[in-house]
mmCIF file of C-alpha atoms in Angstrom:
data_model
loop_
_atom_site.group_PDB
_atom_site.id
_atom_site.type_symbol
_atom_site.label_atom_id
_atom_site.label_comp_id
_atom_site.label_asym_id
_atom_site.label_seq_id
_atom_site.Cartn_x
_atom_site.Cartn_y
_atom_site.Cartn_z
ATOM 1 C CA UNK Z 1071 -99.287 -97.915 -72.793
ATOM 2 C CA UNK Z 1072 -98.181 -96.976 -69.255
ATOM 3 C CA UNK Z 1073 -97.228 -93.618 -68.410
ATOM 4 C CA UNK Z 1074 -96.669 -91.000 -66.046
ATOM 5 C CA UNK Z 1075 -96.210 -87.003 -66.227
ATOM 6 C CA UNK Z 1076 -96.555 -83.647 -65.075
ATOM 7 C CA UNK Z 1077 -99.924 -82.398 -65.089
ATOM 8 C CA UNK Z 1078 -99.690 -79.207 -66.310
ATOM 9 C CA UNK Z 1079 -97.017 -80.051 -69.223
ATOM 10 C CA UNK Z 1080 -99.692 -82.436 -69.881
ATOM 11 C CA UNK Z 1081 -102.403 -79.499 -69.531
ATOM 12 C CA UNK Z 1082 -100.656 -76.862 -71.386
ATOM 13 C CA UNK Z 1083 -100.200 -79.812 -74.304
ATOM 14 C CA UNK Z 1084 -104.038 -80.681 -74.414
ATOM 15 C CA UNK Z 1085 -105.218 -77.287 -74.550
ATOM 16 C CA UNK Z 1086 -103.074 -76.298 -77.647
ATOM 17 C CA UNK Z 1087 -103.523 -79.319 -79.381
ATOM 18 C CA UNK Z 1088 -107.456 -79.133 -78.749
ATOM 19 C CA UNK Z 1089 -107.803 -76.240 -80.999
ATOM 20 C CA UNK Z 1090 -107.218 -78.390 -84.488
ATOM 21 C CA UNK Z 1091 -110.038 -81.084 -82.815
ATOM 22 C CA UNK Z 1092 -113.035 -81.440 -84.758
ATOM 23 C CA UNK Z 1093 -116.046 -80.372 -83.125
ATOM 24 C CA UNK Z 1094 -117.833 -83.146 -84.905
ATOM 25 C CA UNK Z 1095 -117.175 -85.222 -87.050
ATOM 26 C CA UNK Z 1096 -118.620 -88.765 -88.754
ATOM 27 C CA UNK Z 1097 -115.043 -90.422 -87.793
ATOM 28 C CA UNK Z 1098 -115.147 -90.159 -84.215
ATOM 29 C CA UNK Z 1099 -111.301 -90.857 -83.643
ATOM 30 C CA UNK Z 1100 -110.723 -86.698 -84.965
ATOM 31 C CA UNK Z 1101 -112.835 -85.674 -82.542
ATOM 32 C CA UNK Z 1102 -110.403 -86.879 -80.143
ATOM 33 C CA UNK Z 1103 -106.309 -86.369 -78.818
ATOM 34 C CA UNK Z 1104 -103.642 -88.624 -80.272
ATOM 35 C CA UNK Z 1105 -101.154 -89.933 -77.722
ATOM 36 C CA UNK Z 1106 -98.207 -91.910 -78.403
ATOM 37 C CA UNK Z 1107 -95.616 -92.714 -75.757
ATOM 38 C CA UNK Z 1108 -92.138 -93.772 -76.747
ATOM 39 C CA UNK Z 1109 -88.861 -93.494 -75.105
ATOM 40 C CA UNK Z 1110 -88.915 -90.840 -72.721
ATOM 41 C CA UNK Z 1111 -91.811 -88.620 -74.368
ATOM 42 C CA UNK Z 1112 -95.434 -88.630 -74.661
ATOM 43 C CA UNK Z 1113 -96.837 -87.143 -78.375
ATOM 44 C CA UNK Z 1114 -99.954 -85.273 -78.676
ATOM 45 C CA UNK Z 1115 -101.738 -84.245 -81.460
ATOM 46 C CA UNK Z 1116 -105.020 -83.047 -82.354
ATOM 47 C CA UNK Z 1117 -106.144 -83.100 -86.392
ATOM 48 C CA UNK Z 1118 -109.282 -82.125 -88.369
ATOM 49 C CA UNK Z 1119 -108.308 -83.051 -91.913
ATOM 50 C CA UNK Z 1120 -107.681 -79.542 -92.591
ATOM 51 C CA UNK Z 1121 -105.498 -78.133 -89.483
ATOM 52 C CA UNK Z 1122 -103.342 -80.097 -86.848
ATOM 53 C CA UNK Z 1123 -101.214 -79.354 -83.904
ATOM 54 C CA UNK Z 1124 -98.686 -81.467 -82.635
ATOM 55 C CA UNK Z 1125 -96.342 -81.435 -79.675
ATOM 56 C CA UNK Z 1126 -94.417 -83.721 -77.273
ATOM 57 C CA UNK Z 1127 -93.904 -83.496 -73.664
ATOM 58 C CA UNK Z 1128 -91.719 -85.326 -71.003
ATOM 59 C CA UNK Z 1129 -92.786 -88.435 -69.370
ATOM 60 C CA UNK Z 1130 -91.469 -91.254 -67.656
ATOM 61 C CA UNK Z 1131 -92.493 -94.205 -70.016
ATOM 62 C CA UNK Z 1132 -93.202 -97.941 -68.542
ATOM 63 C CA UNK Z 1133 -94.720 -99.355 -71.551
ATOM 64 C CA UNK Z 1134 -94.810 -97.464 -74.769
ATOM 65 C CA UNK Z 1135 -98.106 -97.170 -76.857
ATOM 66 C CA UNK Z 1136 -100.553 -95.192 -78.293
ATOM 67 C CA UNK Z 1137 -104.547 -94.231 -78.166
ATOM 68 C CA UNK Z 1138 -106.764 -91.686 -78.791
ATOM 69 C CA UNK Z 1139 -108.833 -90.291 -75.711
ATOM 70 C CA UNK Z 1140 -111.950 -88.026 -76.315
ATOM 71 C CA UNK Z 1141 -110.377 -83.832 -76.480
ATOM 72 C CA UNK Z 1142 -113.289 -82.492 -74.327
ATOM 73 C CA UNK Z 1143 -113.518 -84.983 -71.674
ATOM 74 C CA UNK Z 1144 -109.866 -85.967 -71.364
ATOM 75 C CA UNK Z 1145 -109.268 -81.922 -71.250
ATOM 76 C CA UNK Z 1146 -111.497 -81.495 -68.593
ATOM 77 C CA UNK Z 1147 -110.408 -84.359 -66.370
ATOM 78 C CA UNK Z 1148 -106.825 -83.228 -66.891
ATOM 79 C CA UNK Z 1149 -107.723 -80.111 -66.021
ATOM 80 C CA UNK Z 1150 -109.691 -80.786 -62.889
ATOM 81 C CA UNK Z 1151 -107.052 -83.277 -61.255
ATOM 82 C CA UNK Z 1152 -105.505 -82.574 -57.943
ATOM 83 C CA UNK Z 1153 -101.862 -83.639 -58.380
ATOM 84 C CA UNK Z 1154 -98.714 -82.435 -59.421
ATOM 85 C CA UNK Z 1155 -98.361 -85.606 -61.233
ATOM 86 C CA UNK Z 1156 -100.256 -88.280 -63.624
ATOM 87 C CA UNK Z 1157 -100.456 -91.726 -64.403
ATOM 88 C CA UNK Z 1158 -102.024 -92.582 -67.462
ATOM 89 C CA UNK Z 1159 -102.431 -96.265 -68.342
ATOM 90 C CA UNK Z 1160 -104.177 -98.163 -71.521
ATOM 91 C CA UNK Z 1161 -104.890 -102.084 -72.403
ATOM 92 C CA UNK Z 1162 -105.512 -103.727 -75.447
ATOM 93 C CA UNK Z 1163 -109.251 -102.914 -75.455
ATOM 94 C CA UNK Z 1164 -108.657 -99.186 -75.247
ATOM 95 C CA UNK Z 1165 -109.645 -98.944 -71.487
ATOM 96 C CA UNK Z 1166 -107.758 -96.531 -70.241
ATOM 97 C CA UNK Z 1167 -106.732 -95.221 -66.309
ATOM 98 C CA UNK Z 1168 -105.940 -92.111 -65.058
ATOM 99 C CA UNK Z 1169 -105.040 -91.497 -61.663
ATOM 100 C CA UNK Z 1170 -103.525 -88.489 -59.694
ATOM 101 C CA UNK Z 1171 -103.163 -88.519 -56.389
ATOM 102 C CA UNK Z 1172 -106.456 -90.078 -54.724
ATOM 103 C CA UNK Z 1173 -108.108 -89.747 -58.090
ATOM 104 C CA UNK Z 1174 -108.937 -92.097 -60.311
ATOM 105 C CA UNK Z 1175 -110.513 -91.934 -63.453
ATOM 106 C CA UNK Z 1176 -111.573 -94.907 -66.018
ATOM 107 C CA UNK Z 1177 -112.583 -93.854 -69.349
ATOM 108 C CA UNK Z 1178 -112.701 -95.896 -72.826
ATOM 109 C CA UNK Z 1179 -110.886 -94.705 -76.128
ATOM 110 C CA UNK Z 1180 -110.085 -95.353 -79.592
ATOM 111 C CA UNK Z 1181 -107.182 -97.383 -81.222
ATOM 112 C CA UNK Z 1182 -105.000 -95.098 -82.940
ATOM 113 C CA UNK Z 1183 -105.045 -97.406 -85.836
ATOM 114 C CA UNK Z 1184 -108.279 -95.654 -86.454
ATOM 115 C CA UNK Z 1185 -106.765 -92.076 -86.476
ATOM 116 C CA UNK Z 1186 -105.605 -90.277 -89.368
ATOM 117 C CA UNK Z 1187 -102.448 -89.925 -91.066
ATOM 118 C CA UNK Z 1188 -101.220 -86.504 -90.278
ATOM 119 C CA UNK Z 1189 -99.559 -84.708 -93.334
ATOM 120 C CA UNK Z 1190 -95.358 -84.159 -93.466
ATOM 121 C CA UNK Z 1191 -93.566 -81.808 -95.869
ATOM 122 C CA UNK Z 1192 -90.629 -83.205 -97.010
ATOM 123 C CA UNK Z 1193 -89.849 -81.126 -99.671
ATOM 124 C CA UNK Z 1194 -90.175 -77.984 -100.897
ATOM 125 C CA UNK Z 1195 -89.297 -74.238 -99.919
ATOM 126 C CA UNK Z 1196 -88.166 -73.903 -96.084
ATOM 127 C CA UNK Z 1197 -87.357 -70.733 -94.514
ATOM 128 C CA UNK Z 1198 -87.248 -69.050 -90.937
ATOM 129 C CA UNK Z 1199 -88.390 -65.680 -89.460
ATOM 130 C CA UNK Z 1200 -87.928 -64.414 -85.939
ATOM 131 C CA UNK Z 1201 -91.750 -65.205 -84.010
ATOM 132 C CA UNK Z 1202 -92.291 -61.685 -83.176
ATOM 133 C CA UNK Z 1203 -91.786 -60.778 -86.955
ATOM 134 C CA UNK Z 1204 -94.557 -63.491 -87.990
ATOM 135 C CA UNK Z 1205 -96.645 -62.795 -85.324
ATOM 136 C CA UNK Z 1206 -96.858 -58.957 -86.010
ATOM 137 C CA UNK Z 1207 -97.481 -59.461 -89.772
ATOM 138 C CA UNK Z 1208 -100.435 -62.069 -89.501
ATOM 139 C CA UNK Z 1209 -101.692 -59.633 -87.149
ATOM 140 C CA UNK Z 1210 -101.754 -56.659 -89.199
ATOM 141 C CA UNK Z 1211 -103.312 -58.762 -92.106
ATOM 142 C CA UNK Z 1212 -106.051 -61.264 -90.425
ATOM 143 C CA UNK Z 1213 -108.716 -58.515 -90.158
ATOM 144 C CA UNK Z 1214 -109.339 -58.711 -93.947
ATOM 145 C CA UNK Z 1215 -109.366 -62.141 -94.423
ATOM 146 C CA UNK Z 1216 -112.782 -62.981 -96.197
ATOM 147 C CA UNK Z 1217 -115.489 -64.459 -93.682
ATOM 148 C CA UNK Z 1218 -117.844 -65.476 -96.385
ATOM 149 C CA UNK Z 1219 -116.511 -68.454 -99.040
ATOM 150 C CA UNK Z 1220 -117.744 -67.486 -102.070
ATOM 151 C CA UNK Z 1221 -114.273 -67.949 -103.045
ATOM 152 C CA UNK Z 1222 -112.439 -69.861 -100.857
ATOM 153 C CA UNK Z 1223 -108.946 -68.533 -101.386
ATOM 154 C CA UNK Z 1224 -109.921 -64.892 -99.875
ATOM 155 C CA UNK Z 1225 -110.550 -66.694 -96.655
ATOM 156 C CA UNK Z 1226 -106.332 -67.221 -96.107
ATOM 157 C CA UNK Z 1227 -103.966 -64.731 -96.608
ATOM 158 C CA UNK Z 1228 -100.989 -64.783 -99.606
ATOM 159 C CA UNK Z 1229 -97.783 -65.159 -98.537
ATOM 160 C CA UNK Z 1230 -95.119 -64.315 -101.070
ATOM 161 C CA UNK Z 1231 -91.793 -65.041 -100.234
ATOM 162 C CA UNK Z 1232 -88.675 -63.984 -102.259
ATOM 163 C CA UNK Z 1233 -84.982 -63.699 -102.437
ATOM 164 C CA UNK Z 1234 -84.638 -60.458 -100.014
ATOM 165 C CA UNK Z 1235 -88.366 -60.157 -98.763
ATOM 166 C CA UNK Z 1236 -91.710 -61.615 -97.339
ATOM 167 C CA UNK Z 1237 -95.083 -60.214 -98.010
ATOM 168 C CA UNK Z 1238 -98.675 -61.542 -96.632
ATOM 169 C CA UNK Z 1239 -101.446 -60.199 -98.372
ATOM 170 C CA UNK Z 1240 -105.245 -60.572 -97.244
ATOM 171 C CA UNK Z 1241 -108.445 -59.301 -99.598
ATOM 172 C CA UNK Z 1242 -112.056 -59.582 -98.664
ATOM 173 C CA UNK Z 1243 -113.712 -57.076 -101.224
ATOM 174 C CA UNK Z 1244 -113.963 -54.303 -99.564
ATOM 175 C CA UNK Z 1245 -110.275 -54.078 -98.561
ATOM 176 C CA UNK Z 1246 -106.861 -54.990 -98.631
ATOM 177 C CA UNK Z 1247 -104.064 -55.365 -96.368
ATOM 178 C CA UNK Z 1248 -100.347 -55.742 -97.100
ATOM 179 C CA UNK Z 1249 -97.162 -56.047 -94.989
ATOM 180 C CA UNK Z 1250 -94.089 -56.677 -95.812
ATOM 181 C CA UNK Z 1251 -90.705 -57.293 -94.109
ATOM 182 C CA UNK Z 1252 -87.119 -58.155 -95.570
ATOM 183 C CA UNK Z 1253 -85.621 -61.553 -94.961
ATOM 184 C CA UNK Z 1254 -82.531 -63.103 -96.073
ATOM 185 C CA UNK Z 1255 -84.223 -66.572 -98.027
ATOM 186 C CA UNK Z 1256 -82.556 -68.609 -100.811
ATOM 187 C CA UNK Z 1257 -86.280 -69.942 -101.552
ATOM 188 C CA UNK Z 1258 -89.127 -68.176 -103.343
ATOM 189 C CA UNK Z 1259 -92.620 -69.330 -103.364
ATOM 190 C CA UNK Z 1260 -96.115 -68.466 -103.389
ATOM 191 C CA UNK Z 1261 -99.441 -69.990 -101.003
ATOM 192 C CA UNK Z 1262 -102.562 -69.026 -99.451
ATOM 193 C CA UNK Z 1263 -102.612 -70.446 -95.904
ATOM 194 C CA UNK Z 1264 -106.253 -70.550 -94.318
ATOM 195 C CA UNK Z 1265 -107.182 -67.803 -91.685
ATOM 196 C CA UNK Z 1266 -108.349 -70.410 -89.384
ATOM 197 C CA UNK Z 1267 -104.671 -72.168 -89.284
ATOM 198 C CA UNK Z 1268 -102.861 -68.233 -88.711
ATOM 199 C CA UNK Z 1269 -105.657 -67.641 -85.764
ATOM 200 C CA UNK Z 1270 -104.099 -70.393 -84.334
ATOM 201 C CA UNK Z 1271 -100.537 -70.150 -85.290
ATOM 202 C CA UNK Z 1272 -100.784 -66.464 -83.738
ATOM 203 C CA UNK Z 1273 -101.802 -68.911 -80.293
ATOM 204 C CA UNK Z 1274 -98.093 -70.123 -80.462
ATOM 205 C CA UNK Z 1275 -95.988 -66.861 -81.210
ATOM 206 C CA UNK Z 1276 -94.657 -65.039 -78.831
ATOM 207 C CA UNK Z 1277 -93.561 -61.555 -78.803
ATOM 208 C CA UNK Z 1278 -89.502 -62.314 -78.813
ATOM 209 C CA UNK Z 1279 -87.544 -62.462 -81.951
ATOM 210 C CA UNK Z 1280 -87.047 -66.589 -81.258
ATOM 211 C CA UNK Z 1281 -86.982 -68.108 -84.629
ATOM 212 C CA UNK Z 1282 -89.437 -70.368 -85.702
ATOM 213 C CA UNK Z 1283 -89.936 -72.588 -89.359
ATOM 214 C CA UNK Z 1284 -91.686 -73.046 -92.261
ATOM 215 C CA UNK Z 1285 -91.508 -75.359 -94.728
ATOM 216 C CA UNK Z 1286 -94.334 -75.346 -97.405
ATOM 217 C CA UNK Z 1287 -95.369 -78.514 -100.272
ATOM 218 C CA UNK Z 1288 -97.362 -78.525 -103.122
ATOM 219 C CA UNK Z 1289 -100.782 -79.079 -100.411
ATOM 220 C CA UNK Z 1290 -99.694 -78.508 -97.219
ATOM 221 C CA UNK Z 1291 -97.451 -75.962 -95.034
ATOM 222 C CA UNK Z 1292 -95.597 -76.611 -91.613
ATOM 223 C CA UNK Z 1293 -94.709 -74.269 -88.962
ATOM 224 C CA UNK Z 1294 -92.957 -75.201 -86.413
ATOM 225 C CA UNK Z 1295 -93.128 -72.650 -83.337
ATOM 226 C CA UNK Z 1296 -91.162 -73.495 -79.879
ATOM 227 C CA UNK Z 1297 -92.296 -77.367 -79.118
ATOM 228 C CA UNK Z 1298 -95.118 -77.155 -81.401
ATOM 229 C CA UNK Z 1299 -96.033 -78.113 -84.998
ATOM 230 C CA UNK Z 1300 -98.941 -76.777 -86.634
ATOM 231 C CA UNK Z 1301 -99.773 -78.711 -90.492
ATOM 232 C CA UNK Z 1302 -102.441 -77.112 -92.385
ATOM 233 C CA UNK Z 1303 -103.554 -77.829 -96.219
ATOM 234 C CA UNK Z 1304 -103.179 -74.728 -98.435
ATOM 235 C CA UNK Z 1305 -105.776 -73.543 -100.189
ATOM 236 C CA UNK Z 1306 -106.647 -73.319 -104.087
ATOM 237 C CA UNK Z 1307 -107.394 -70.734 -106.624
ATOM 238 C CA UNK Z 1308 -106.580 -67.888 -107.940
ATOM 239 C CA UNK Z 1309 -105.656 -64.982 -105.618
ATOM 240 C CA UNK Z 1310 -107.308 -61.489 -106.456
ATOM 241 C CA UNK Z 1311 -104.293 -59.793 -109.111
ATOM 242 C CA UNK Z 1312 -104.339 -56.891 -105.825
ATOM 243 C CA UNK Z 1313 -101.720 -55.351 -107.278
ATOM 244 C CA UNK Z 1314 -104.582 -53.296 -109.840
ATOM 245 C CA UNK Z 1315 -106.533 -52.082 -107.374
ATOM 246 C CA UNK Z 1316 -103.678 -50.345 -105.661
ATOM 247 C CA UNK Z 1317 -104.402 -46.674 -106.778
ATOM 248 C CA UNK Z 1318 -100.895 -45.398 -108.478
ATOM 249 C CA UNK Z 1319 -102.185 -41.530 -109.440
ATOM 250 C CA UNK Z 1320 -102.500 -39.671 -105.813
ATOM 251 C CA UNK Z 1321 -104.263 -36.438 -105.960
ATOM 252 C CA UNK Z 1322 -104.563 -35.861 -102.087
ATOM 253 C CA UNK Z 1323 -101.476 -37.150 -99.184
ATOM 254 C CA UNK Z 1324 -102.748 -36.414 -95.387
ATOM 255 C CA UNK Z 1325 -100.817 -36.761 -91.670
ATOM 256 C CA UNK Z 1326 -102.856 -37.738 -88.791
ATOM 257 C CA UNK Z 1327 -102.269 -38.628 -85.700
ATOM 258 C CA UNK Z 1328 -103.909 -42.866 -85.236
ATOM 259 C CA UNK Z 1329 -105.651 -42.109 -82.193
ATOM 260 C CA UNK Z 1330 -107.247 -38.547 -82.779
ATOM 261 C CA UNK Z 1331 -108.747 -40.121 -86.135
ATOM 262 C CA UNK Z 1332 -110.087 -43.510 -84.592
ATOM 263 C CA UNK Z 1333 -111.598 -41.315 -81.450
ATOM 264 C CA UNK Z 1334 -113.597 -39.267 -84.025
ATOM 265 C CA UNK Z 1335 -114.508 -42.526 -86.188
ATOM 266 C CA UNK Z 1336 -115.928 -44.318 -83.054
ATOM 267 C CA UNK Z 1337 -117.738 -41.171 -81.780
ATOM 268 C CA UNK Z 1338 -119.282 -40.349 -85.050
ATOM 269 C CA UNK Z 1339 -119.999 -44.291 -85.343
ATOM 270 C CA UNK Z 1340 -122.440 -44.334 -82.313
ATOM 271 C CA UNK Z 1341 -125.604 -43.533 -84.475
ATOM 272 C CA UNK Z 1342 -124.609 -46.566 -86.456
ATOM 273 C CA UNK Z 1343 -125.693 -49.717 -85.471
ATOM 274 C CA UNK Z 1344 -125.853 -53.493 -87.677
ATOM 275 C CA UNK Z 1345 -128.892 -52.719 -88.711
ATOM 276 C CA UNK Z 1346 -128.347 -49.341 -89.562
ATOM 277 C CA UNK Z 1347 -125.741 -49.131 -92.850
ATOM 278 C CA UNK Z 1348 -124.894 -45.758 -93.333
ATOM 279 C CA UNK Z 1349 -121.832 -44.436 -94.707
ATOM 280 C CA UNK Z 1350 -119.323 -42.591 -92.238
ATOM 281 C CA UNK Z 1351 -118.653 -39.345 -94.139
ATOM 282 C CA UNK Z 1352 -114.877 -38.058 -94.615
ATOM 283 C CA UNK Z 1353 -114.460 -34.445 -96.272
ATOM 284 C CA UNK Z 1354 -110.867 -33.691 -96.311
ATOM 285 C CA UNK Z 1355 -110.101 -29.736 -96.627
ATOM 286 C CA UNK Z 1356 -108.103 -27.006 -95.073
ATOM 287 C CA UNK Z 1357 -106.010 -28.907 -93.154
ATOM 288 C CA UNK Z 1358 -108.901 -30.447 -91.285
ATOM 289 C CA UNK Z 1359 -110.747 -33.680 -91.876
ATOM 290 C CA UNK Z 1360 -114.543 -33.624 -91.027
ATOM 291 C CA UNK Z 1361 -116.301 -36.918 -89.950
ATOM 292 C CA UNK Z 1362 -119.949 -37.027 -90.126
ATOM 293 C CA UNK Z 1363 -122.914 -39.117 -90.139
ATOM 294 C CA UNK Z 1364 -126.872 -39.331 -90.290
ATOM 295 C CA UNK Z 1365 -128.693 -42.273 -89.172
ATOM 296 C CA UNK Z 1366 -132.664 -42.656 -88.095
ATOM 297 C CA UNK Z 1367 -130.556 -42.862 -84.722
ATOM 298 C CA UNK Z 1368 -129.679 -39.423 -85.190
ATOM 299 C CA UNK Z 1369 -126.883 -37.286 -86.692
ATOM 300 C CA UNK Z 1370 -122.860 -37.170 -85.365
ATOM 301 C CA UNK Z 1371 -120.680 -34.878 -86.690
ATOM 302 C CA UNK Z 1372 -116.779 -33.869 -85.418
ATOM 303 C CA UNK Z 1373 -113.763 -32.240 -86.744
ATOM 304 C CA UNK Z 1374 -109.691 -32.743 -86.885
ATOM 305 C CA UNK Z 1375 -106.793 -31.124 -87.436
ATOM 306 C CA UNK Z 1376 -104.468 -32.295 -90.100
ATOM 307 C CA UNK Z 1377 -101.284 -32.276 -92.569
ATOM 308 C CA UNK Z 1378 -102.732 -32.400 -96.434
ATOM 309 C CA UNK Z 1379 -101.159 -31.942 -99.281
ATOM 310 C CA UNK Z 1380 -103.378 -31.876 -102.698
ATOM 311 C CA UNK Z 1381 -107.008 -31.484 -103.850
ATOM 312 C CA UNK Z 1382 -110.034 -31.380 -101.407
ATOM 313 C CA UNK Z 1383 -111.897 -34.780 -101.233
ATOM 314 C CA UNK Z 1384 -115.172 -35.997 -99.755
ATOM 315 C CA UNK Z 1385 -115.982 -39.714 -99.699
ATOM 316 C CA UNK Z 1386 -117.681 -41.902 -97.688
ATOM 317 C CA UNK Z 1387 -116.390 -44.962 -96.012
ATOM 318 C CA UNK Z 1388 -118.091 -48.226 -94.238
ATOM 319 C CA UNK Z 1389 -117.150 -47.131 -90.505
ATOM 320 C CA UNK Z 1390 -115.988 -50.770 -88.958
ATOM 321 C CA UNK Z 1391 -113.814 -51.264 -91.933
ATOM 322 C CA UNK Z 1392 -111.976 -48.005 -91.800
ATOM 323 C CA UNK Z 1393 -111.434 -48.838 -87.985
ATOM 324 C CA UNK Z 1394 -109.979 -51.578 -88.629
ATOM 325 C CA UNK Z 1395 -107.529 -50.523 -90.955
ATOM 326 C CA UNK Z 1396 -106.529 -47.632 -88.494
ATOM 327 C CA UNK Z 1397 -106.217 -50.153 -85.247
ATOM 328 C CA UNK Z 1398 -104.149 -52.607 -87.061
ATOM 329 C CA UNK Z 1399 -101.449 -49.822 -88.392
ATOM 330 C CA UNK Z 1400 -100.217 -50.047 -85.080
ATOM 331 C CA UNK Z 1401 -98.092 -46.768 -85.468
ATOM 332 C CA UNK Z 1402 -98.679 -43.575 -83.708
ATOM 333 C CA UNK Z 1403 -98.981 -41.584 -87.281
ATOM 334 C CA UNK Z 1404 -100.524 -42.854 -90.122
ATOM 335 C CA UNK Z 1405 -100.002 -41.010 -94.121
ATOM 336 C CA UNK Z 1406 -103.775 -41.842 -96.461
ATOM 337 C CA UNK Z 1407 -103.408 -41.094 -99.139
ATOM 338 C CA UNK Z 1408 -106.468 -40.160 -102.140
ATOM 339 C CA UNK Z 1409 -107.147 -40.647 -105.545
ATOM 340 C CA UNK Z 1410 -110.525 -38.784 -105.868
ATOM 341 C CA UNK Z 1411 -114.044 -39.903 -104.427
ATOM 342 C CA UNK Z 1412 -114.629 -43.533 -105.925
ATOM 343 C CA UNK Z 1413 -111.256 -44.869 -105.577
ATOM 344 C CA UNK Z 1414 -109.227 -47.025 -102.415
ATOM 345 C CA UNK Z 1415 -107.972 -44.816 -99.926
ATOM 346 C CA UNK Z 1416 -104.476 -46.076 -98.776
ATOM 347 C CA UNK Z 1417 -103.910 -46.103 -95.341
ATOM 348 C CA UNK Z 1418 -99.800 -46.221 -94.702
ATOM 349 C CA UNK Z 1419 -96.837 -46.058 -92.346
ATOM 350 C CA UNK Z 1420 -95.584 -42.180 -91.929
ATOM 351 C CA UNK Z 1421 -92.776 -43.439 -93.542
ATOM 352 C CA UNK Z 1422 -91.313 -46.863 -95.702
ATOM 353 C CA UNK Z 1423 -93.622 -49.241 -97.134
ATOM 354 C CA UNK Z 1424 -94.480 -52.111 -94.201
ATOM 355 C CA UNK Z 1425 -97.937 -52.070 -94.551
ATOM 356 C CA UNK Z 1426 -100.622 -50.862 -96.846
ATOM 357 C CA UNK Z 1427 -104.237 -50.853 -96.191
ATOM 358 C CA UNK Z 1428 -107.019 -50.399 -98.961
ATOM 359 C CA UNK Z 1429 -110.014 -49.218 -97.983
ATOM 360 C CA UNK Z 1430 -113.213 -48.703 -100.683
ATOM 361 C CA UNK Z 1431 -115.107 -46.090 -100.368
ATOM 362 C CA UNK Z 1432 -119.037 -46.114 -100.326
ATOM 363 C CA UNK Z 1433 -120.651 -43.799 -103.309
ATOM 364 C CA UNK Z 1434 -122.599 -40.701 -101.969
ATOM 365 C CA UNK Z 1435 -126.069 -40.222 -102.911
ATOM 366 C CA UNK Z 1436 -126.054 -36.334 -103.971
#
């Protein structure tokens, strides 16, 4: 293989693609970049069995070929050399060359025979959405993916897609988050697509409504964003029935303003600390909401204005999670609505249905 490119085509390629490299691994080639020149483009990939990135970049191609060059050190010397422009050269015994300017740098690397198969998805549903669409709906969702795998399918996020409409759903036990938007699809499916791939795939999306594809198999999903591919394997199980623990009796509807309510969460929060669990305190009455709390740090206590509709209400709430629901509603007003002390508040737009967010309450000690 005998190459040369621009470096920083060649830079921005590497450092996408290095993201689905295994750290480590007991077959060395996946701990290490794919290239394959042929015609008048170089292919780059980057695979861990479970997630991989592809993409392909211009080049000016002598001899085609392929190899597979360590991620971290062929990042770094990519990264670190002085030219516009790069030659990269390989023989038969994997030595390879890489010279820019008056650098020169000879490393050794793997055959590609040695690397992987990457998944396809040839058949299947296949759909598109506009990237800032995608990218605003993983968004809103990631926070409750499941850290912990005690069941591996909370730690992706649901994606159902019908005739008219897509929805993502994430669950982690303590909390729920659902968005939906409409689409026009001729496909329907259902699949859980690993947090770890939509970190990533959020990487790649940009904030313009540029479409971008999907196109999902029995195991595996592909999204294909700008020059990029990302493959990931779908995950197995049985997805939390979510739709039970939405609360459908509401005794209680308040109107806040985001930003008043999350300014009195985080000030009340400061006597709370990781090791330090105690309940953030919500009493909703009057038109006011009270936020309290008492730690061995000491005690917090503040109080907001409100719209409320319904019965009064005191509960207590796990202060990071009801943060989170609040910072990822991304809307100047939010509606919660209440359906007495031990159930899920519901966290929602002012008005329409694009998101829902459950939060459980933690039982008071009287």
């Amino acid at each position: 293989m005998k190459i040369i490119c621009e470096r920083q085509a060649l830079l921005n390629a590497v450092n996408s693609v290095q993201h689905a490299v295994s750290g480590k691994s007991t077959l060395p080639s996946l701990e290490g970049v794919l290239l394959r020149a042929s015609g008048n483009t170089l292919f780059l990939a980057g695979y861990d069995l479970d997630l991989g990135i592809t993409t392909t970049i211009e080049a000016q191609v002598a001899e085609p070929g392929e190899i597979v060059l360590s991620a971290k050190l062929f990042g770094e010397i990519v990264r670190k050399l002085p030219d516009d422009r790069i030659s990269l050269e390989c023989d038969e015994k994997c030595g390879t060359i890489i010279k820019s300017g008056s650098t020169e740098f000879s490393i050794i690397g793997i055959a590609a025979a040695e690397y992987p198969e990457i998944p396809s998805v040839t058949d299947g549903a296949a759909f598109t959405l506009p990237q800032n669409t995608l990218r605003s709906m993983i968004r809103q969702t990631l926070f409750a993916v499941a850290q912990t795998d005690a069941r591996p399918v909370h730690t992706g996020i649901q994606f159902e897609i019908e005739e008219s409409s897509i929805r993502l759903v994430a669950v982690d036990g303590s909390r729920l988050a659902v968005r939906c938007e409409e689409i026009k699809s001729e496909e329907c499916a259902t699949f859980v697509v690993p947090g770890k791939t939509l970190s990533e795939v959020l990487k790649l999306l940009g904030d313009e409504d540029t479409p971008m594809s999907m196109a999902v198999g029995s195991r595996h999903v592909v999204m294909k964003i700008g020059g990029y591919a990302v493959i990931s394997r779908l995950l197995d199980g049985e997805f939390l029935p979510y739709r039970k623990a939405i609360p459908q009796q509401i005794s209680t509807t308040v109107r806040i303003r985001t930003r008043e309510l999350m300014d009195a969460v985080e000030r009340a929060s400061l006597v709370i600390n990781d090791r330090i669990k105690s309940p953030l305190i919500c009493e909703f009455r009057d038109g006011r909401i009270q936020i309290s709390c008492t730690t061995p740090l000491g005690s917090a206590s503040d109080v907001i204005s409100a719209e409320m509709e319904g019965n009064p209400e005191e509960m207590g709430f796990n202060s990071r999670f009801l943060l989170d629901a609040l910072k990822n509603s991304e809307t100047d007003e939010v509606k919660i609505e209440l359906a007495g002390p031990l159930s899920p508040m519901k966290v929602l737009p002012p008005s329409g249905e694009s998101f829902l967010f459950l939060v459980l309450p933690v039982r008071l000690k009287k």
